[in-house]
PDB file of C-alpha atoms and ligand atoms in Angstrom:
ATOM      1  CA  MET V 586     -66.968-111.860 133.946  1.00 95.00           C
ATOM      2  CA  LEU V 587     -63.797-113.500 134.101  1.00 98.00           C
ATOM      3  CA  ASN V 588     -62.346-116.910 133.945  1.00 98.00           C
ATOM      4  CA  LEU V 589     -59.266-117.623 134.482  1.00 98.00           C
ATOM      5  CA  TYR V 590     -58.126-121.263 133.558  1.00 98.00           C
ATOM      6  CA  ASN V 591     -54.599-122.713 134.859  1.00 98.00           C
ATOM      7  CA  VAL V 592     -53.097-119.707 134.399  1.00 98.00           C
ATOM      8  CA  THR V 593     -48.741-120.189 134.601  1.00 98.00           C
ATOM      9  CA  LYS V 594     -46.678-116.625 133.712  1.00 98.00           C
ATOM     10  CA  VAL V 595     -42.579-118.049 133.726  1.00 98.00           C
ATOM     11  CA  TYR V 596     -40.949-114.024 133.702  1.00 97.00           C
ATOM     12  CA  PRO V 597     -37.885-114.951 130.895  1.00 96.00           C
ATOM     13  CA  ASN V 598     -35.840-114.786 134.003  1.00 96.00           C
ATOM     14  CA  GLN V 599     -37.210-117.989 135.152  1.00 96.00           C
ATOM     15  CA  VAL V 600     -39.107-117.159 138.311  1.00 97.00           C
ATOM     16  CA  LYS V 601     -42.508-118.914 137.974  1.00 98.00           C
ATOM     17  CA  ALA V 602     -44.962-115.869 139.183  1.00 98.00           C
ATOM     18  CA  LEU V 603     -48.376-117.712 138.611  1.00 98.00           C
ATOM     19  CA  ASP V 604     -48.695-121.273 139.014  1.00 98.00           C
ATOM     20  CA  ASP V 605     -51.750-122.771 137.661  1.00 98.00           C
ATOM     21  CA  VAL V 606     -54.343-120.246 138.434  1.00 98.00           C
ATOM     22  CA  SER V 607     -57.528-120.902 137.787  1.00 98.00           C
ATOM     23  CA  LEU V 608     -60.570-118.506 138.986  1.00 97.00           C
ATOM     24  CA  THR V 609     -64.109-116.798 138.037  1.00 98.00           C
ATOM     25  CA  ILE V 610     -64.991-113.325 139.101  1.00 98.00           C
ATOM     26  CA  LYS V 611     -68.946-112.210 138.058  1.00 98.00           C
ATOM     27  CA  LYS V 612     -69.655-109.085 137.588  1.00 97.00           C
ATOM     28  CA  GLY V 613     -70.101-106.874 140.747  1.00 97.00           C
ATOM     29  CA  GLU V 614     -67.994-108.871 143.056  1.00 98.00           C
ATOM     30  CA  PHE V 615     -65.621-107.436 145.089  1.00 98.00           C
ATOM     31  CA  VAL V 616     -62.480-109.395 145.588  1.00 98.00           C
ATOM     32  CA  PHE V 617     -59.533-108.736 147.917  1.00 98.00           C
ATOM     33  CA  LEU V 618     -56.000-110.584 146.963  1.00 98.00           C
ATOM     34  CA  VAL V 619     -53.985-110.763 149.824  1.00 97.00           C
ATOM     35  CA  GLY V 620     -50.364-112.750 149.863  1.00 95.00           C
ATOM     36  CA  PRO V 621     -47.068-112.138 150.949  1.00 95.00           C
ATOM     37  CA  SER V 622     -44.876-109.730 148.918  1.00 94.00           C
ATOM     38  CA  GLY V 623     -43.049-112.073 145.666  1.00 96.00           C
ATOM     39  CA  ALA V 624     -46.559-114.042 146.062  1.00 97.00           C
ATOM     40  CA  GLY V 625     -47.564-112.811 142.859  1.00 97.00           C
ATOM     41  CA  LYS V 626     -50.527-110.216 142.690  1.00 97.00           C
ATOM     42  CA  THR V 627     -48.885-107.564 140.639  1.00 96.00           C
ATOM     43  CA  THR V 628     -48.219-110.112 137.589  1.00 97.00           C
ATOM     44  CA  LEU V 629     -52.242-111.212 137.873  1.00 98.00           C
ATOM     45  CA  THR V 630     -53.361-108.121 137.644  1.00 97.00           C
ATOM     46  CA  ARG V 631     -51.409-107.545 135.310  1.00 96.00           C
ATOM     47  CA  VAL V 632     -52.073-110.822 133.372  1.00 97.00           C
ATOM     48  CA  ILE V 633     -55.646-109.522 133.916  1.00 97.00           C
ATOM     49  CA  PHE V 634     -55.076-105.929 131.658  1.00 96.00           C
ATOM     50  CA  ARG V 635     -53.274-108.431 129.815  1.00 96.00           C
ATOM     51  CA  GLU V 636     -49.831-105.789 130.071  1.00 95.00           C
ATOM     52  CA  GLU V 637     -48.446-109.288 130.501  1.00 96.00           C
ATOM     53  CA  LEU V 638     -49.080-112.431 128.306  1.00 97.00           C
ATOM     54  CA  PRO V 639     -49.682-116.197 130.264  1.00 98.00           C
ATOM     55  CA  THR V 640     -46.554-118.424 129.195  1.00 98.00           C
ATOM     56  CA  ARG V 641     -49.797-121.122 129.638  1.00 98.00           C
ATOM     57  CA  GLY V 642     -53.537-120.944 130.327  1.00 98.00           C
ATOM     58  CA  GLN V 643     -56.481-119.191 129.423  1.00 98.00           C
ATOM     59  CA  VAL V 644     -57.949-115.703 130.234  1.00 98.00           C
ATOM     60  CA  LEU V 645     -61.813-115.403 129.161  1.00 98.00           C
ATOM     61  CA  PHE V 646     -63.036-111.756 129.621  1.00 97.00           C
ATOM     62  CA  ASN V 647     -67.696-111.940 128.976  1.00 96.00           C
ATOM     63  CA  GLY V 648     -66.666-115.684 127.754  1.00 95.00           C
ATOM     64  CA  LYS V 649     -63.930-113.270 124.410  1.00 96.00           C
ATOM     65  CA  ASN V 650     -60.080-115.088 125.055  1.00 96.00           C
ATOM     66  CA  ILE V 651     -57.844-112.265 125.669  1.00 97.00           C
ATOM     67  CA  LEU V 652     -54.864-114.031 125.149  1.00 96.00           C
ATOM     68  CA  ARG V 653     -55.834-113.370 120.800  1.00 95.00           C
ATOM     69  CA  LEU V 654     -56.410-109.812 120.478  1.00 95.00           C
ATOM     70  CA  ARG V 655     -54.706-107.389 118.320  1.00 93.00           C
ATOM     71  CA  GLY V 656     -53.168-104.339 118.203  1.00 89.00           C
ATOM     72  CA  ARG V 657     -56.439-101.801 118.222  1.00 92.00           C
ATOM     73  CA  GLU V 658     -58.339-104.332 120.132  1.00 95.00           C
ATOM     74  CA  VAL V 659     -56.459-104.363 123.628  1.00 96.00           C
ATOM     75  CA  ALA V 660     -57.027-100.522 123.728  1.00 93.00           C
ATOM     76  CA  LEU V 661     -60.447-101.217 123.350  1.00 93.00           C
ATOM     77  CA  TYR V 662     -60.027-103.850 125.996  1.00 96.00           C
ATOM     78  CA  ARG V 663     -57.990-102.387 128.463  1.00 95.00           C
ATOM     79  CA  ARG V 664     -61.072 -99.288 128.192  1.00 94.00           C
ATOM     80  CA  LYS V 665     -63.126-101.254 129.792  1.00 95.00           C
ATOM     81  CA  ILE V 666     -60.659-101.845 133.067  1.00 97.00           C
ATOM     82  CA  GLY V 667     -59.204 -98.777 135.868  1.00 96.00           C
ATOM     83  CA  MET V 668     -55.890 -99.367 136.852  1.00 96.00           C
ATOM     84  CA  VAL V 669     -55.647 -97.866 140.361  1.00 97.00           C
ATOM     85  CA  PHE V 670     -52.149 -97.474 142.013  1.00 95.00           C
ATOM     86  CA  GLN V 671     -50.207 -97.457 145.211  1.00 93.00           C
ATOM     87  CA  ASP V 672     -47.810 -94.510 144.304  1.00 94.00           C
ATOM     88  CA  PHE V 673     -51.203 -92.988 142.285  1.00 96.00           C
ATOM     89  CA  ARG V 674     -49.057 -92.161 138.765  1.00 96.00           C
ATOM     90  CA  LEU V 675     -50.743 -88.856 138.232  1.00 97.00           C
ATOM     91  CA  LEU V 676     -49.228 -86.236 135.901  1.00 97.00           C
ATOM     92  CA  PRO V 677     -47.633 -83.924 138.036  1.00 97.00           C
ATOM     93  CA  GLN V 678     -47.360 -81.026 135.336  1.00 97.00           C
ATOM     94  CA  LYS V 679     -51.450 -81.294 134.854  1.00 98.00           C
ATOM     95  CA  THR V 680     -53.662 -80.060 136.787  1.00 98.00           C
ATOM     96  CA  VAL V 681     -56.377 -82.447 138.653  1.00 98.00           C
ATOM     97  CA  PHE V 682     -58.836 -81.835 135.612  1.00 98.00           C
ATOM     98  CA  GLU V 683     -56.193 -82.421 132.955  1.00 97.00           C
ATOM     99  CA  ASN V 684     -54.900 -85.121 134.769  1.00 98.00           C
ATOM    100  CA  VAL V 685     -58.558 -86.952 134.902  1.00 98.00           C
ATOM    101  CA  ALA V 686     -59.797 -86.011 131.397  1.00 97.00           C
ATOM    102  CA  PHE V 687     -56.371 -87.741 129.594  1.00 96.00           C
ATOM    103  CA  ALA V 688     -58.065 -90.485 130.126  1.00 93.00           C
ATOM    104  CA  LEU V 689     -60.461 -89.537 127.981  1.00 95.00           C
ATOM    105  CA  GLN V 690     -58.940 -88.029 125.719  1.00 94.00           C
ATOM    106  CA  VAL V 691     -56.540 -90.635 124.540  1.00 90.00           C
ATOM    107  CA  SER V 692     -59.774 -92.661 123.687  1.00 87.00           C
ATOM    108  CA  GLY V 693     -60.861 -89.907 121.169  1.00 90.00           C
ATOM    109  CA  ALA V 694     -63.492 -88.227 123.297  1.00 92.00           C
ATOM    110  CA  GLY V 695     -64.240 -84.550 122.220  1.00 92.00           C
ATOM    111  CA  LYS V 696     -64.180 -81.483 124.005  1.00 95.00           C
ATOM    112  CA  GLN V 697     -68.337 -81.636 125.356  1.00 96.00           C
ATOM    113  CA  GLU V 698     -67.564 -85.267 126.612  1.00 96.00           C
ATOM    114  CA  ILE V 699     -64.651 -84.032 128.712  1.00 97.00           C
ATOM    115  CA  SER V 700     -66.520 -81.340 130.017  1.00 97.00           C
ATOM    116  CA  ARG V 701     -69.358 -83.385 131.146  1.00 97.00           C
ATOM    117  CA  ARG V 702     -67.688 -86.268 132.471  1.00 97.00           C
ATOM    118  CA  VAL V 703     -64.419 -85.071 134.340  1.00 97.00           C
ATOM    119  CA  PRO V 704     -66.921 -82.793 136.416  1.00 97.00           C
ATOM    120  CA  GLU V 705     -69.021 -86.119 137.822  1.00 97.00           C
ATOM    121  CA  ALA V 706     -65.887 -88.443 137.966  1.00 97.00           C
ATOM    122  CA  LEU V 707     -64.336 -85.496 140.506  1.00 97.00           C
ATOM    123  CA  ALA V 708     -67.769 -85.254 141.749  1.00 96.00           C
ATOM    124  CA  ARG V 709     -67.790 -88.953 142.911  1.00 95.00           C
ATOM    125  CA  VAL V 710     -64.785 -88.774 144.504  1.00 96.00           C
ATOM    126  CA  GLY V 711     -65.285 -86.213 146.476  1.00 96.00           C
ATOM    127  CA  LEU V 712     -63.600 -83.527 144.611  1.00 97.00           C
ATOM    128  CA  GLU V 713     -65.500 -80.837 143.680  1.00 94.00           C
ATOM    129  CA  GLY V 714     -63.556 -77.433 143.724  1.00 95.00           C
ATOM    130  CA  LYS V 715     -59.969 -78.673 143.743  1.00 97.00           C
ATOM    131  CA  GLU V 716     -59.941 -78.659 139.637  1.00 97.00           C
ATOM    132  CA  ASN V 717     -57.544 -76.885 138.593  1.00 98.00           C
ATOM    133  CA  MET V 718     -55.211 -77.123 141.396  1.00 98.00           C
ATOM    134  CA  LEU V 719     -51.620 -79.272 141.081  1.00 98.00           C
ATOM    135  CA  PRO V 720     -51.309 -82.699 142.721  1.00 97.00           C
ATOM    136  CA  ALA V 721     -48.322 -81.939 144.992  1.00 97.00           C
ATOM    137  CA  GLN V 722     -50.633 -79.505 146.233  1.00 97.00           C
ATOM    138  CA  LEU V 723     -53.297 -82.689 147.423  1.00 97.00           C
ATOM    139  CA  SER V 724     -52.644 -84.718 150.202  1.00 96.00           C
ATOM    140  CA  GLY V 725     -52.258 -88.172 149.465  1.00 96.00           C
ATOM    141  CA  GLY V 726     -55.538 -88.986 149.736  1.00 96.00           C
ATOM    142  CA  GLU V 727     -56.742 -86.564 147.776  1.00 97.00           C
ATOM    143  CA  GLN V 728     -53.634 -88.024 145.241  1.00 97.00           C
ATOM    144  CA  GLN V 729     -54.976 -90.744 145.400  1.00 97.00           C
ATOM    145  CA  ARG V 730     -59.288 -89.996 144.420  1.00 97.00           C
ATOM    146  CA  VAL V 731     -57.970 -88.402 141.888  1.00 98.00           C
ATOM    147  CA  SER V 732     -56.544 -91.178 140.174  1.00 98.00           C
ATOM    148  CA  ILE V 733     -59.817 -93.387 141.248  1.00 97.00           C
ATOM    149  CA  ALA V 734     -61.472 -90.295 139.360  1.00 98.00           C
ATOM    150  CA  ARG V 735     -59.165 -91.153 136.460  1.00 97.00           C
ATOM    151  CA  ALA V 736     -59.642 -94.818 136.273  1.00 97.00           C
ATOM    152  CA  ILE V 737     -63.634 -94.772 136.955  1.00 97.00           C
ATOM    153  CA  VAL V 738     -64.126 -91.877 134.388  1.00 97.00           C
ATOM    154  CA  ARG V 739     -65.024 -93.952 131.369  1.00 95.00           C
ATOM    155  CA  GLU V 740     -66.935 -95.984 133.637  1.00 95.00           C
ATOM    156  CA  PRO V 741     -64.831 -99.311 133.506  1.00 96.00           C
ATOM    157  CA  VAL V 742     -66.799-102.395 134.205  1.00 96.00           C
ATOM    158  CA  LEU V 743     -63.714-103.942 136.294  1.00 98.00           C
ATOM    159  CA  LEU V 744     -61.851-101.870 138.910  1.00 98.00           C
ATOM    160  CA  ILE V 745     -58.098-103.084 139.473  1.00 98.00           C
ATOM    161  CA  ALA V 746     -56.678-101.575 142.248  1.00 97.00           C
ATOM    162  CA  ASP V 747     -52.500-102.790 143.182  1.00 96.00           C
ATOM    163  CA  GLU V 748     -51.880-101.703 147.349  1.00 95.00           C
ATOM    164  CA  PRO V 749     -53.550 -98.494 146.803  1.00 96.00           C
ATOM    165  CA  THR V 750     -54.056 -97.431 150.248  1.00 95.00           C
ATOM    166  CA  GLY V 751     -50.504 -98.474 151.053  1.00 94.00           C
ATOM    167  CA  ASN V 752     -48.731 -95.199 150.935  1.00 93.00           C
ATOM    168  CA  LEU V 753     -51.909 -93.650 153.201  1.00 94.00           C
ATOM    169  CA  ASP V 754     -52.378 -93.062 157.098  1.00 94.00           C
ATOM    170  CA  PRO V 755     -54.746 -95.538 158.558  1.00 94.00           C
ATOM    171  CA  ASP V 756     -58.083 -93.314 159.323  1.00 94.00           C
ATOM    172  CA  THR V 757     -57.608 -91.933 155.217  1.00 95.00           C
ATOM    173  CA  ALA V 758     -57.515 -95.518 153.657  1.00 96.00           C
ATOM    174  CA  TRP V 759     -60.817 -96.320 155.615  1.00 96.00           C
ATOM    175  CA  GLU V 760     -62.188 -93.300 153.708  1.00 95.00           C
ATOM    176  CA  LEU V 761     -60.647 -94.272 150.425  1.00 96.00           C
ATOM    177  CA  MET V 762     -61.762 -97.603 151.542  1.00 97.00           C
ATOM    178  CA  GLU V 763     -65.425 -96.201 151.873  1.00 97.00           C
ATOM    179  CA  LEU V 764     -64.772 -94.957 147.626  1.00 96.00           C
ATOM    180  CA  PHE V 765     -64.457 -98.092 147.084  1.00 97.00           C
ATOM    181  CA  GLN V 766     -67.052 -99.907 148.185  1.00 97.00           C
ATOM    182  CA  GLN V 767     -69.571 -96.972 146.980  1.00 97.00           C
ATOM    183  CA  ILE V 768     -68.019 -97.372 143.629  1.00 97.00           C
ATOM    184  CA  ASN V 769     -68.634-101.272 143.973  1.00 97.00           C
ATOM    185  CA  GLN V 770     -72.650-100.870 145.018  1.00 97.00           C
ATOM    186  CA  GLN V 771     -72.884 -98.582 142.044  1.00 95.00           C
ATOM    187  CA  GLY V 772     -72.349-101.830 139.446  1.00 95.00           C
ATOM    188  CA  THR V 773     -68.510-102.162 139.597  1.00 97.00           C
ATOM    189  CA  THR V 774     -66.136-105.286 139.924  1.00 98.00           C
ATOM    190  CA  ILE V 775     -63.496-104.577 141.821  1.00 98.00           C
ATOM    191  CA  ILE V 776     -60.154-106.468 142.131  1.00 98.00           C
ATOM    192  CA  MET V 777     -57.795-104.665 145.353  1.00 98.00           C
ATOM    193  CA  SER V 778     -54.338-106.290 145.927  1.00 97.00           C
ATOM    194  CA  THR V 779     -53.694-105.372 149.647  1.00 96.00           C
ATOM    195  CA  HIS V 780     -51.235-105.828 153.132  1.00 94.00           C
ATOM    196  CA  ALA V 781     -54.173-104.312 155.102  1.00 94.00           C
ATOM    197  CA  ARG V 782     -55.162-106.937 157.240  1.00 94.00           C
ATOM    198  CA  GLU V 783     -57.537-104.736 159.082  1.00 94.00           C
ATOM    199  CA  ILE V 784     -59.685-103.912 156.250  1.00 96.00           C
ATOM    200  CA  VAL V 785     -59.663-106.725 154.605  1.00 96.00           C
ATOM    201  CA  ASP V 786     -61.048-108.044 158.286  1.00 95.00           C
ATOM    202  CA  ALA V 787     -63.211-106.397 158.745  1.00 95.00           C
ATOM    203  CA  LEU V 788     -64.752-105.913 155.994  1.00 96.00           C
ATOM    204  CA  GLN V 789     -65.641-109.267 155.443  1.00 95.00           C
ATOM    205  CA  LYS V 790     -65.705-109.585 151.366  1.00 97.00           C
ATOM    206  CA  ARG V 791     -64.418-112.479 149.011  1.00 97.00           C
ATOM    207  CA  VAL V 792     -60.522-113.238 149.371  1.00 97.00           C
ATOM    208  CA  ILE V 793     -58.385-114.718 146.883  1.00 97.00           C
ATOM    209  CA  ALA V 794     -54.695-115.892 149.121  1.00 97.00           C
ATOM    210  CA  LEU V 795     -51.743-116.307 146.561  1.00 97.00           C
ATOM    211  CA  GLU V 796     -48.654-117.756 147.571  1.00 97.00           C
ATOM    212  CA  ALA V 797     -46.079-118.811 144.935  1.00 97.00           C
ATOM    213  CA  GLY V 798     -47.738-117.863 142.554  1.00 98.00           C
ATOM    214  CA  ARG V 799     -50.793-120.309 143.159  1.00 98.00           C
ATOM    215  CA  VAL V 800     -54.035-119.783 145.395  1.00 97.00           C
ATOM    216  CA  VAL V 801     -53.888-120.782 148.211  1.00 96.00           C
ATOM    217  CA  ARG V 802     -57.445-120.036 149.399  1.00 95.00           C
ATOM    218  CA  ASP V 803     -60.613-118.462 147.721  1.00 96.00           C
ATOM    219  CA  GLN V 804     -63.301-118.119 150.374  1.00 94.00           C
ATOM    220  CA  GLU V 805     -66.369-115.992 150.178  1.00 92.00           C
ATOM    221  CA  SER V 806     -66.287-114.202 153.195  1.00 89.00           C
ATOM    222  CA  GLY V 807     -62.890-114.168 154.363  1.00 87.00           C
ATOM    223  CA  GLY V 808     -60.186-112.204 156.819  1.00 91.00           C
ATOM    224  CA  TYR V 809     -56.748-111.887 155.769  1.00 91.00           C
ATOM    225  CA  ARG V 810     -55.507-115.008 157.437  1.00 85.00           C
ATOM    226  CA  HIS V 811     -57.990-118.325 157.646  1.00 71.00           C
ATOM    227  CA  GLU V 812     -57.334-118.523 161.722  1.00 57.00           C
ATOM    228  CA  SER V 813     -59.627-115.081 161.171  1.00 45.00           C
ATOM    229  CA  ILE V 814     -62.494-117.379 160.096  1.00 42.00           C
TER     230      ILE V 814
HETATM  231  P1  LIG X1188     -46.479-109.317 144.686  1.00 87.01           P
HETATM  232  O1  LIG X1188     -47.178-108.119 143.661  1.00 87.01           O
HETATM  233  O2  LIG X1188     -47.396-110.596 145.157  1.00 87.01           O
HETATM  234  O3  LIG X1188     -45.721-109.171 145.314  1.00 87.01           O
HETATM  235  P2  LIG X1188     -45.202-109.874 142.117  1.00 87.01           P
HETATM  236  O4  LIG X1188     -46.299-110.833 140.959  1.00 87.01           O
HETATM  237  O5  LIG X1188     -44.937-108.306 141.469  1.00 87.01           O
HETATM  238  O6  LIG X1188     -45.773-110.181 143.644  1.00 87.01           O
HETATM  239  O7  LIG X1188     -44.157-110.970 141.562  1.00 87.01           O
HETATM  240  C1  LIG X1188     -44.268-112.395 141.625  1.00 87.01           C
HETATM  241  C2  LIG X1188     -42.898-113.084 141.529  1.00 87.01           C
HETATM  242  O8  LIG X1188     -42.240-112.928 139.947  1.00 87.01           O
HETATM  243  C3  LIG X1188     -41.669-112.398 141.956  1.00 87.01           C
HETATM  244  O9  LIG X1188     -40.954-113.357 142.776  1.00 87.01           O
HETATM  245  C4  LIG X1188     -40.799-111.122 141.623  1.00 87.01           C
HETATM  246  O10 LIG X1188     -39.828-110.944 142.088  1.00 87.01           O
HETATM  247  C5  LIG X1188     -40.828-111.697 140.307  1.00 87.01           C
HETATM  248  N1  LIG X1188     -41.417-110.822 139.224  1.00 87.01           N
HETATM  249  C6  LIG X1188     -41.990-109.785 138.806  1.00 87.01           C
HETATM  250  N2  LIG X1188     -42.018-109.225 137.858  1.00 87.01           N
HETATM  251  C7  LIG X1188     -41.603-109.482 137.408  1.00 87.01           C
HETATM  252  C8  LIG X1188     -40.554-109.413 136.283  1.00 87.01           C
HETATM  253  N3  LIG X1188     -41.190-108.524 135.461  1.00 87.01           N
HETATM  254  N4  LIG X1188     -39.520-109.799 135.565  1.00 87.01           N
HETATM  255  C9  LIG X1188     -38.823-111.082 136.364  1.00 87.01           C
HETATM  256  N5  LIG X1188     -39.585-111.456 137.783  1.00 87.01           N
HETATM  257  C10 LIG X1188     -40.548-110.718 137.483  1.00 87.01           C
END
């Protein structure tokens, strides 16, 4: 589904955030992206989302070169991808329902579609009954569930989560990992960057480790560190 070939990203300040990264991710995979701060994890997800263009290299999504997309094609491409962030990024003045609906409105969905799909997405993340609450009235775990609902409401083929449990206590983090696994089992490919060593060690998914912009390990069922195999 996703192929990166020799992707290098040098920022204008000359920092080389990605250094000759090549990897393939297949439909339905669950991939952990690990590595120390500054290793290039966020840059990699931004390149995949086409928020950053690589300095060199190619990125193919379902065989199509995403670096050549222009204007509206970029927006259409991004609709296939859901994004979840460590800090939730919800709109504070909007209700739970409105936050999720917003993702559909910007892609031109009508009222009927919104009134069908938003409750469906909220049910998938276990937030029935919270539609009219504001983000500030929810726990951190619930706020992250809203952001997951917003990410999946357009039924993306790929979900990218950048340290989604970084702000949550361990029990809540585990509950969210259950949810991510369910979403993956229902067919959505997931790329998740994380520092949560216990989670990575326990779940034994594919692990791609970055260091100083390079892939230093790509392991089928791996732990957080190489020693843990
Ligand atoms: P990680 O997500 O693994 O912490 P990042 O991708 O955020 O790593 O950063 C990789 C490197 O690129 C770091 O040295 C960081 O300071 C640098 N970097 C990230 N974003 C930018 C940017 N917009 N401009 C300049 N340098 C950046």
